[in-house]
């Protein structure tokens, strides 16, 4: 099940002065985990294949005659084995030549990442793997430098030089052409690698702490500059590969070629925000919307839209979407019933991404307001007709984000009887089956509850009982993501209850359903709310609102501790309940 972008969790990004891969670590809710070598190999396996006509770069017109084929295959097999052997053992040989033992520590894992690696006919895959390894080595060298472990710093610097040389050689061999700019950066990178190895070797023979301290600053500067050159080279190389893919999509009129290339582009978006920025800058959004505007490519719409949703997690992607009237295209797809449910669900995912409240640049998407009524209507219909939990999740996530995007959306939803559609869906396990989906529903209810007319619709559809159930949301798997989703459901359910309790009828119904006792339990028992301060504050606020209407539902101790004091005092009392001062 995919989790939608938006009101759930903001993506985290790594930091570091040299590591683009630290920046690429996380992305759109629709992408998970850090870009590691194993995932790179699986996700990008097809890219290298599409870039080379045949293994080894041979074209059909260069195939040998039948009488020559056996001998050539034998030569190719031996040559291939020699190339693979070099790739797997190069770093170890360098370490032995430098009279350094191969470490058994954690940082030795970098040597094993490329073991059994791909053939040299896959330049982009090798580039991504080498990039991941080099950025990891840079980070680990920085860690060992901070610990003054000079022997490790030097041996790892030698290994880094080996990886950098291999990356330059492999990409130069497999790439289409070379540019003067790349050649200059390659030269600077290798010079800095040599300088780093030389200075760290000198540090091994220095015993004076004051001298070592000054040399440490020099090593740190060299490492930082090396990282900058590496990032520049990697970005240039990846830009060239992205340009080739975008040109291929833009120029192709063959459905199979377009499908394969779009899939490759989607795989690249999963490597993080940095690659998404490159794709957006190089015309990826324009090319994908071109696909989505051609009837002959209708079967490719879901794949193209899924890729667009990933690209639009960065500002450059959203700006490009607006330039090509992407919102209007999304509205046309969502309102056209002739499109498959999968296509409309992926269009909803793009809408959810570009209206995400966690992305500040999406708030300036002026073109969205022009099509908002059509989009909201289509999304409500998609929620009502959804055949699976994932379709409902994407459609409801888009609606939830739109309610943050513009307050008029709540009034539209009220007129479209969205409360009835959402509450009916909650009893359908096929559509609403995870806390992530309930998070979207309660987000919409919480934002709609600011409208006075909303209370009567909630009462009419037995919505208070549903909100009461959400206060008891529990994770099934215990994973951090699911636990966080359950916390959000509890918090937003309490917020919704507090807002709706302005209406005395809603407050009396909540008291009748024992909402007050559940709120007290959440306040007094940290384990019930997973020790979440946000849930505690929301529950205290809801309890005080209900107590104002029905004070007789509280015991004296609850009133004196949870309602009568200032909110901050009650919060401190409840949040410290499990602490021991003995």
Coordinates of C-alpha atoms in Angstrom, one line a residue, residues 21-532:
X21 CA 23.5 11.0 -1.9
X22 CA 22.9 12.3 1.6
X23 CA 20.5 14.7 0.0
X24 CA 18.9 12.1 -2.1
X25 CA 18.2 9.8 0.9
X26 CA 14.4 10.4 1.2
X27 CA 11.6 11.7 -1.0
X28 CA 7.9 11.9 -1.5
X29 CA 5.8 10.1 0.5
X30 CA 5.6 7.9 -2.4
X31 CA 9.2 6.9 -2.1
X32 CA 10.6 5.1 0.9
X33 CA 14.0 4.5 2.4
X34 CA 17.5 5.5 1.6
X35 CA 18.9 5.0 -1.9
X36 CA 21.2 2.0 -1.3
X37 CA 23.1 -0.1 -3.8
X38 CA 20.8 -3.1 -3.7
X39 CA 17.8 -1.0 -4.5
X40 CA 19.7 0.9 -7.2
X41 CA 20.5 -2.4 -8.9
X42 CA 16.9 -3.6 -8.9
X43 CA 15.3 -0.3 -9.8
X44 CA 17.6 0.7 -12.5
X45 CA 18.5 -2.6 -14.1
X46 CA 16.7 -1.8 -17.3
X47 CA 18.3 1.6 -17.8
X48 CA 21.7 0.3 -18.8
X49 CA 20.1 -2.2 -21.1
X50 CA 18.2 0.4 -23.0
X51 CA 21.3 2.6 -23.3
X52 CA 23.4 -0.1 -25.0
X53 CA 22.4 -1.9 -28.2
X54 CA 24.0 -5.2 -27.1
X55 CA 26.3 -6.2 -24.2
X56 CA 29.7 -4.6 -24.7
X57 CA 28.2 -1.9 -26.8
X58 CA 28.2 -3.9 -30.1
X59 CA 25.5 -3.1 -32.7
X60 CA 23.8 -5.6 -34.9
X61 CA 25.9 -4.6 -37.9
X62 CA 29.0 -5.6 -36.1
X63 CA 28.0 -9.2 -35.3
X64 CA 30.5 -11.8 -36.5
X65 CA 29.9 -14.2 -39.3
X66 CA 28.9 -17.8 -38.3
X67 CA 32.4 -19.1 -38.7
X68 CA 33.8 -16.5 -36.5
X69 CA 31.2 -16.5 -33.7
X70 CA 32.6 -19.3 -31.5
X71 CA 36.1 -17.8 -31.2
X72 CA 34.6 -14.3 -30.5
X73 CA 32.3 -15.7 -27.8
X74 CA 35.3 -17.3 -26.1
X75 CA 37.3 -14.1 -26.2
X76 CA 34.2 -12.2 -24.9
X77 CA 33.8 -14.6 -22.0
X78 CA 37.4 -14.3 -20.9
X79 CA 37.3 -10.5 -21.3
X80 CA 34.1 -10.2 -19.4
X81 CA 35.5 -12.3 -16.5
X82 CA 38.6 -10.2 -16.4
X83 CA 36.6 -7.0 -16.2
X84 CA 34.4 -8.4 -13.5
X85 CA 37.4 -9.6 -11.5
X86 CA 39.0 -6.1 -11.7
X87 CA 35.8 -4.5 -10.5
X88 CA 35.5 -6.9 -7.5
X89 CA 39.2 -6.8 -6.4
X90 CA 40.6 -3.4 -7.3
X91 CA 40.1 -1.9 -3.9
X92 CA 41.5 -4.9 -2.1
X93 CA 44.6 -4.9 -4.3
X94 CA 45.2 -1.2 -3.6
X95 CA 45.0 -1.8 0.2
X96 CA 47.4 -4.7 0.0
X97 CA 49.9 -2.7 -2.1
X98 CA 49.8 0.0 0.5
X99 CA 50.6 -2.6 3.2
X100 CA 47.3 -2.0 5.0
X101 CA 45.2 -4.9 6.2
X102 CA 41.6 -5.1 5.1
X103 CA 39.5 -3.8 8.0
X104 CA 36.9 -5.9 9.7
X105 CA 35.1 -2.8 10.9
X106 CA 31.8 -1.5 9.7
X107 CA 33.4 0.9 7.2
X108 CA 34.8 -2.0 5.3
X109 CA 31.4 -2.8 4.0
X110 CA 32.0 -0.3 1.1
X111 CA 34.4 -2.8 -0.4
X112 CA 31.7 -5.4 -0.7
X113 CA 28.9 -3.3 -2.2
X114 CA 30.0 -3.9 -5.8
X115 CA 30.9 -7.6 -5.4
X116 CA 29.3 -9.5 -8.3
X117 CA 28.5 -6.1 -9.9
X118 CA 26.9 -5.5 -13.3
X119 CA 28.6 -5.6 -16.6
X120 CA 30.4 -2.5 -17.8
X121 CA 27.6 -2.1 -20.4
X122 CA 25.4 -0.4 -17.8
X123 CA 26.9 3.0 -17.3
X124 CA 24.1 4.7 -15.4
X125 CA 23.7 1.8 -13.0
X126 CA 27.5 1.7 -12.3
X127 CA 27.5 5.5 -11.9
X128 CA 24.7 5.3 -9.3
X129 CA 26.4 2.5 -7.4
X130 CA 29.8 4.1 -7.5
X131 CA 28.3 7.4 -6.4
X132 CA 26.6 5.7 -3.4
X133 CA 29.9 4.1 -2.4
X134 CA 32.0 7.2 -2.7
X135 CA 29.6 9.4 -0.8
X136 CA 29.5 6.7 1.9
X137 CA 33.3 6.6 2.0
X138 CA 33.5 10.4 2.3
X139 CA 31.1 10.4 5.3
X140 CA 33.1 7.6 7.0
X141 CA 36.4 9.3 6.4
X142 CA 34.9 12.4 8.1
X143 CA 33.8 10.3 11.1
X144 CA 37.3 8.7 11.5
X145 CA 38.9 12.1 11.1
X146 CA 36.8 13.5 13.9
X147 CA 38.1 10.6 16.1
X148 CA 41.7 11.2 15.1
X149 CA 42.1 7.6 13.8
X150 CA 44.8 8.5 11.3
X151 CA 45.6 5.0 10.1
X152 CA 41.9 4.4 9.2
X153 CA 41.7 7.8 7.5
X154 CA 44.7 7.0 5.3
X155 CA 43.6 3.5 4.3
X156 CA 40.1 4.8 3.5
X157 CA 41.5 7.7 1.5
X158 CA 43.4 5.2 -0.6
X159 CA 40.2 3.2 -1.1
X160 CA 38.3 6.4 -2.0
X161 CA 40.9 7.2 -4.7
X162 CA 40.4 3.7 -6.1
X163 CA 36.7 4.1 -6.3
X164 CA 36.9 7.6 -7.8
X165 CA 39.3 6.4 -10.5
X166 CA 37.0 3.4 -11.2
X167 CA 34.0 5.7 -11.5
X168 CA 35.7 8.0 -14.0
X169 CA 37.1 5.1 -16.0
X170 CA 33.8 3.2 -16.1
X171 CA 31.7 6.2 -17.1
X172 CA 34.1 7.4 -19.7
X173 CA 34.1 3.9 -21.3
X174 CA 30.3 3.5 -21.3
X175 CA 29.1 7.0 -21.9
X176 CA 28.2 8.4 -25.3
X177 CA 30.6 11.3 -25.4
X178 CA 32.8 13.4 -23.2
X179 CA 32.6 17.2 -22.5
X180 CA 35.4 19.6 -21.7
X181 CA 33.7 20.6 -18.4
X182 CA 33.4 17.0 -17.3
X183 CA 37.1 16.4 -18.2
X184 CA 38.2 19.4 -16.1
X185 CA 36.2 18.2 -13.0
X186 CA 37.5 14.7 -13.4
X187 CA 41.0 16.0 -13.4
X188 CA 40.3 18.2 -10.3
X189 CA 38.7 15.3 -8.5
X190 CA 41.6 12.9 -9.1
X191 CA 44.1 15.6 -8.1
X192 CA 42.3 16.1 -4.8
X193 CA 42.1 12.4 -4.2
X194 CA 45.9 12.2 -4.7
X195 CA 46.4 15.1 -2.4
X196 CA 44.2 13.6 0.3
X197 CA 46.1 10.3 0.2
X198 CA 49.5 12.1 0.4
X199 CA 48.6 14.4 3.3
X200 CA 47.0 11.6 5.3
X201 CA 50.1 9.5 4.8
X202 CA 52.3 12.3 6.1
X203 CA 50.0 12.6 9.2
X204 CA 50.8 9.0 10.1
X205 CA 54.4 10.0 10.8
X206 CA 53.7 13.1 12.8
X207 CA 53.6 12.7 16.6
X208 CA 53.4 16.3 17.6
X209 CA 49.8 17.0 18.6
X210 CA 49.9 20.7 17.6
X211 CA 51.2 19.9 14.2
X212 CA 48.6 17.2 13.8
X213 CA 45.9 19.7 14.8
X214 CA 46.9 22.1 12.0
X215 CA 47.2 19.2 9.5
X216 CA 43.8 18.0 10.5
X217 CA 42.3 21.3 9.4
X218 CA 44.1 20.8 6.1
X219 CA 42.7 17.3 5.6
X220 CA 39.2 18.5 6.4
X221 CA 39.5 21.3 3.8
X222 CA 40.8 18.8 1.2
X223 CA 38.0 16.4 2.0
X224 CA 35.4 19.1 1.7
X225 CA 36.8 20.3 -1.7
X226 CA 37.0 16.7 -2.9
X227 CA 33.4 16.2 -2.0
X228 CA 32.4 19.3 -3.9
X229 CA 34.2 18.1 -7.1
X230 CA 32.6 14.7 -6.7
X231 CA 29.1 16.2 -6.4
X232 CA 29.7 18.4 -9.5
X233 CA 30.9 15.5 -11.5
X234 CA 28.1 13.2 -10.4
X235 CA 25.5 15.8 -11.2
X236 CA 26.9 16.5 -14.6
X237 CA 27.0 12.8 -15.5
X238 CA 23.5 12.2 -14.2
X239 CA 22.2 15.3 -16.1
X240 CA 23.5 13.9 -19.3
X241 CA 21.8 10.6 -18.7
X242 CA 18.5 12.3 -17.8
X243 CA 18.7 14.4 -20.9
X244 CA 19.0 11.3 -23.1
X245 CA 16.0 9.7 -21.4
X246 CA 13.9 12.9 -21.8
X247 CA 14.8 13.2 -25.4
X248 CA 13.9 9.6 -26.0
X249 CA 10.4 10.1 -24.5
X250 CA 9.9 13.4 -26.3
X251 CA 10.8 12.0 -29.7
X252 CA 9.3 8.5 -29.5
X253 CA 6.0 7.5 -31.1
X254 CA 6.4 3.9 -30.2
X255 CA 4.4 2.8 -27.3
X256 CA 6.9 0.1 -26.1
X257 CA 9.9 2.5 -26.2
X258 CA 7.9 5.2 -24.4
X259 CA 6.8 2.7 -21.7
X260 CA 10.3 1.4 -21.1
X261 CA 11.9 4.9 -21.0
X262 CA 9.2 6.3 -18.7
X263 CA 9.7 3.4 -16.4
X264 CA 13.4 4.2 -16.3
X265 CA 12.7 7.8 -15.5
X266 CA 10.4 6.8 -12.7
X267 CA 13.1 4.6 -11.2
X268 CA 15.4 7.6 -11.2
X269 CA 12.8 9.7 -9.3
X270 CA 13.0 7.1 -6.5
X271 CA 16.6 8.0 -5.9
X272 CA 15.7 11.3 -4.2
X273 CA 15.0 15.0 -4.5
X274 CA 18.3 15.8 -6.3
X275 CA 17.5 13.6 -9.2
X276 CA 13.9 14.9 -9.3
X277 CA 15.3 18.4 -9.6
X278 CA 17.5 17.4 -12.5
X279 CA 14.6 15.7 -14.3
X280 CA 12.4 18.8 -13.9
X281 CA 15.1 21.1 -15.1
X282 CA 15.8 18.9 -18.2
X283 CA 12.2 18.9 -19.4
X284 CA 10.9 15.7 -17.8
X285 CA 7.6 17.2 -16.7
X286 CA 7.0 18.7 -20.2
X287 CA 7.7 15.3 -21.9
X288 CA 5.5 13.4 -19.5
X289 CA 2.5 15.7 -19.9
X290 CA 3.1 15.4 -23.7
X291 CA 2.5 11.7 -23.2
X292 CA -0.6 12.3 -21.1
X293 CA -2.1 14.4 -23.9
X294 CA -1.9 11.8 -26.6
X295 CA -4.8 9.3 -27.0
X296 CA -2.4 6.8 -28.5
X297 CA -0.6 6.5 -25.2
X298 CA -3.6 6.1 -23.0
X299 CA -2.4 2.9 -21.5
X300 CA 0.8 4.7 -20.4
X301 CA -1.1 7.5 -18.5
X302 CA -0.9 5.8 -15.0
X303 CA 2.9 5.3 -15.4
X304 CA 3.5 8.8 -16.6
X305 CA 1.3 10.3 -13.9
X306 CA 3.0 8.2 -11.2
X307 CA 6.4 9.6 -12.4
X308 CA 5.0 13.2 -12.4
X309 CA 3.8 12.8 -8.8
X310 CA 7.3 11.8 -7.8
X311 CA 8.9 14.7 -9.7
X312 CA 6.5 17.3 -8.2
X313 CA 7.9 16.7 -4.7
X314 CA 10.4 19.4 -5.6
X315 CA 9.7 23.1 -6.4
X316 CA 11.1 22.9 -9.9
X317 CA 8.7 20.1 -10.7
X318 CA 5.7 22.1 -9.6
X319 CA 6.8 25.2 -11.5
X320 CA 7.2 23.2 -14.7
X321 CA 3.7 21.6 -14.1
X322 CA 2.2 25.1 -13.9
X323 CA 4.0 26.3 -17.0
X324 CA 2.6 23.6 -19.2
X325 CA -1.0 23.9 -17.8
X326 CA -0.6 20.6 -16.0
X327 CA -3.5 21.3 -13.5
X328 CA -5.9 21.7 -16.4
X329 CA -4.7 18.3 -17.9
X330 CA -5.2 16.7 -14.5
X331 CA -8.7 18.1 -14.2
X332 CA -9.5 16.8 -17.7
X333 CA -8.3 13.3 -16.8
X334 CA -10.2 13.2 -13.4
X335 CA -13.5 14.4 -14.9
X336 CA -13.3 12.0 -17.9
X337 CA -15.1 8.8 -17.0
X338 CA -13.7 7.1 -20.1
X339 CA -10.3 6.9 -18.3
X340 CA -9.6 3.9 -16.2
X341 CA -9.9 4.1 -12.4
X342 CA -6.1 3.5 -12.2
X343 CA -5.5 6.5 -14.4
X344 CA -7.8 8.8 -12.4
X345 CA -6.2 7.5 -9.1
X346 CA -2.7 8.4 -10.3
X347 CA -4.0 11.8 -11.4
X348 CA -5.4 12.2 -7.8
X349 CA -1.9 11.3 -6.5
X350 CA -0.4 14.2 -8.5
X351 CA -3.1 16.5 -7.1
X352 CA -2.2 15.3 -3.6
X353 CA 1.4 16.0 -4.2
X354 CA 1.1 19.5 -5.6
X355 CA -1.3 20.6 -2.8
X356 CA 0.7 19.1 0.0
X357 CA 0.6 21.5 3.1
X358 CA 4.2 20.4 3.9
X359 CA 5.5 22.0 0.7
X360 CA 5.5 25.8 1.0
X361 CA 5.9 26.4 -2.7
X362 CA 2.7 24.6 -3.6
X363 CA 0.6 27.4 -1.9
X364 CA 1.4 29.7 -4.9
X365 CA -0.1 27.3 -7.5
X366 CA -2.6 29.9 -8.7
X367 CA -3.8 27.9 -11.7
X368 CA -5.2 25.3 -9.3
X369 CA -8.0 27.6 -8.0
X370 CA -9.4 27.8 -11.5
X371 CA -10.1 24.1 -11.7
X372 CA -10.6 23.4 -8.0
X373 CA -14.4 22.8 -8.2
X374 CA -14.1 20.3 -11.0
X375 CA -11.3 18.5 -9.3
X376 CA -13.0 18.3 -5.9
X377 CA -16.2 17.0 -7.5
X378 CA -14.3 14.4 -9.4
X379 CA -12.3 13.3 -6.3
X380 CA -15.5 12.9 -4.2
X381 CA -16.9 10.7 -7.0
X382 CA -13.7 8.7 -7.1
X383 CA -13.9 8.1 -3.3
X384 CA -17.5 7.0 -3.6
X385 CA -16.8 4.6 -6.5
X386 CA -13.3 3.4 -5.4
X387 CA -12.8 -0.4 -5.9
X388 CA -9.8 -0.7 -3.6
X389 CA -8.2 0.8 -0.6
X390 CA -5.3 2.3 -2.6
X391 CA -7.6 4.2 -4.9
X392 CA -9.6 5.6 -2.0
X393 CA -6.4 6.5 -0.2
X394 CA -5.1 8.6 -3.1
X395 CA -8.4 10.3 -3.7
X396 CA -9.0 11.1 0.0
X397 CA -5.4 12.3 0.4
X398 CA -5.9 14.7 -2.4
X399 CA -9.1 16.0 -0.8
X400 CA -7.5 16.3 2.6
X401 CA -4.6 18.4 1.1
X402 CA -7.0 20.6 -0.8
X403 CA -8.9 21.5 2.4
X404 CA -5.6 23.0 3.6
X405 CA -4.9 24.6 0.3
X406 CA -8.1 26.8 0.2
X407 CA -11.0 27.2 2.7
X408 CA -13.5 27.3 -0.1
X409 CA -12.9 23.6 -0.6
X410 CA -14.7 22.8 2.7
X411 CA -17.8 24.6 1.5
X412 CA -17.7 22.7 -1.8
X413 CA -17.3 19.4 0.1
X414 CA -20.3 20.2 2.3
X415 CA -22.5 20.9 -0.8
X416 CA -21.3 17.6 -2.4
X417 CA -22.4 15.6 0.7
X418 CA -18.8 14.5 1.1
X419 CA -19.4 13.8 4.9
X420 CA -21.9 11.1 4.0
X421 CA -19.5 9.6 1.4
X422 CA -16.6 9.5 3.8
X423 CA -18.5 8.2 6.8
X424 CA -20.1 5.4 4.7
X425 CA -16.7 4.4 3.4
X426 CA -15.4 4.0 6.9
X427 CA -17.7 0.9 7.3
X428 CA -16.3 -0.6 4.1
X429 CA -13.2 -2.5 4.9
X430 CA -12.3 -2.8 1.2
X431 CA -11.9 0.9 0.9
X432 CA -10.8 2.0 4.4
X433 CA -8.5 -0.6 5.9
X434 CA -5.5 1.3 7.3
X435 CA -4.8 4.1 9.7
X436 CA -3.3 6.0 6.8
X437 CA -6.7 6.2 5.1
X438 CA -8.5 7.1 8.4
X439 CA -5.9 9.8 8.8
X440 CA -7.0 11.4 5.5
X441 CA -10.7 11.1 6.4
X442 CA -10.4 12.6 9.9
X443 CA -8.2 15.4 8.4
X444 CA -11.1 16.3 6.1
X445 CA -13.6 16.2 8.9
X446 CA -11.4 18.3 11.2
X447 CA -11.0 21.0 8.5
X448 CA -14.7 20.9 7.6
X449 CA -15.8 21.1 11.3
X450 CA -15.0 24.8 11.4
X451 CA -18.2 25.3 9.4
X452 CA -21.3 25.6 11.5
X453 CA -23.4 23.6 9.1
X454 CA -21.1 20.6 9.4
X455 CA -22.4 19.6 12.9
X456 CA -25.9 18.7 11.7
X457 CA -24.5 16.5 8.9
X458 CA -22.2 14.7 11.4
X459 CA -25.1 14.0 13.7
X460 CA -27.3 12.8 10.9
X461 CA -24.6 10.3 9.7
X462 CA -23.7 9.1 13.2
X463 CA -20.3 10.7 12.8
X464 CA -19.8 11.3 16.5
X465 CA -19.6 7.5 17.0
X466 CA -17.1 7.2 14.2
X467 CA -14.9 9.9 15.8
X468 CA -15.2 8.1 19.1
X469 CA -13.8 5.0 17.4
X470 CA -10.9 7.0 16.0
X471 CA -9.9 8.0 19.5
X472 CA -9.1 4.3 20.1
X473 CA -7.0 3.9 16.9
X474 CA -4.3 1.3 17.5
X475 CA -1.5 0.2 15.2
X476 CA -1.5 -3.4 14.0
X477 CA 2.2 -3.9 13.0
X478 CA 3.9 -1.5 15.4
X479 CA 6.0 0.0 12.7
X480 CA 7.1 3.7 13.4
X481 CA 5.1 4.9 10.4
X482 CA 1.9 3.2 11.4
X483 CA 2.3 4.3 15.1
X484 CA 2.7 7.9 13.9
X485 CA -0.4 7.6 11.7
X486 CA -2.4 6.3 14.7
X487 CA -1.2 9.3 16.7
X488 CA -2.4 11.7 14.0
X489 CA -5.8 9.9 13.8
X490 CA -6.2 10.3 17.6
X491 CA -5.1 13.9 17.6
X492 CA -7.3 15.0 14.7
X493 CA -10.3 13.1 16.1
X494 CA -9.9 15.1 19.4
X495 CA -9.6 18.3 17.4
X496 CA -12.7 17.5 15.4
X497 CA -14.7 16.7 18.5
X498 CA -13.6 19.9 20.2
X499 CA -14.7 22.0 17.2
X500 CA -18.0 20.2 16.7
X501 CA -18.8 20.5 20.4
X502 CA -19.6 24.1 19.9
X503 CA -23.0 22.7 19.0
X504 CA -24.7 21.5 22.2
X505 CA -26.4 18.6 20.4
X506 CA -23.0 17.2 19.3
X507 CA -21.6 17.7 22.8
X508 CA -24.5 15.8 24.4
X509 CA -24.2 13.0 21.9
X510 CA -20.5 12.8 22.6
X511 CA -21.1 12.5 26.4
X512 CA -23.8 9.9 25.8
X513 CA -21.2 7.8 23.8
X514 CA -18.7 8.1 26.7
X515 CA -16.3 10.3 24.8
X516 CA -15.4 12.0 28.1
X517 CA -14.2 8.9 29.7
X518 CA -12.1 8.0 26.7
X519 CA -10.5 11.5 26.6
X520 CA -9.7 11.2 30.3
X521 CA -8.1 7.8 29.7
X522 CA -5.9 9.3 26.9
X523 CA -4.9 12.2 29.1
X524 CA -4.0 10.0 32.1
X525 CA -2.5 7.0 30.4
X526 CA 0.6 7.9 28.3
X527 CA 0.6 4.4 26.8
X528 CA -2.9 4.9 25.3
X529 CA -1.6 7.9 23.3
X530 CA 1.9 6.5 22.8
X531 CA 3.2 9.3 25.0
X532 CA 2.3 11.8 22.3

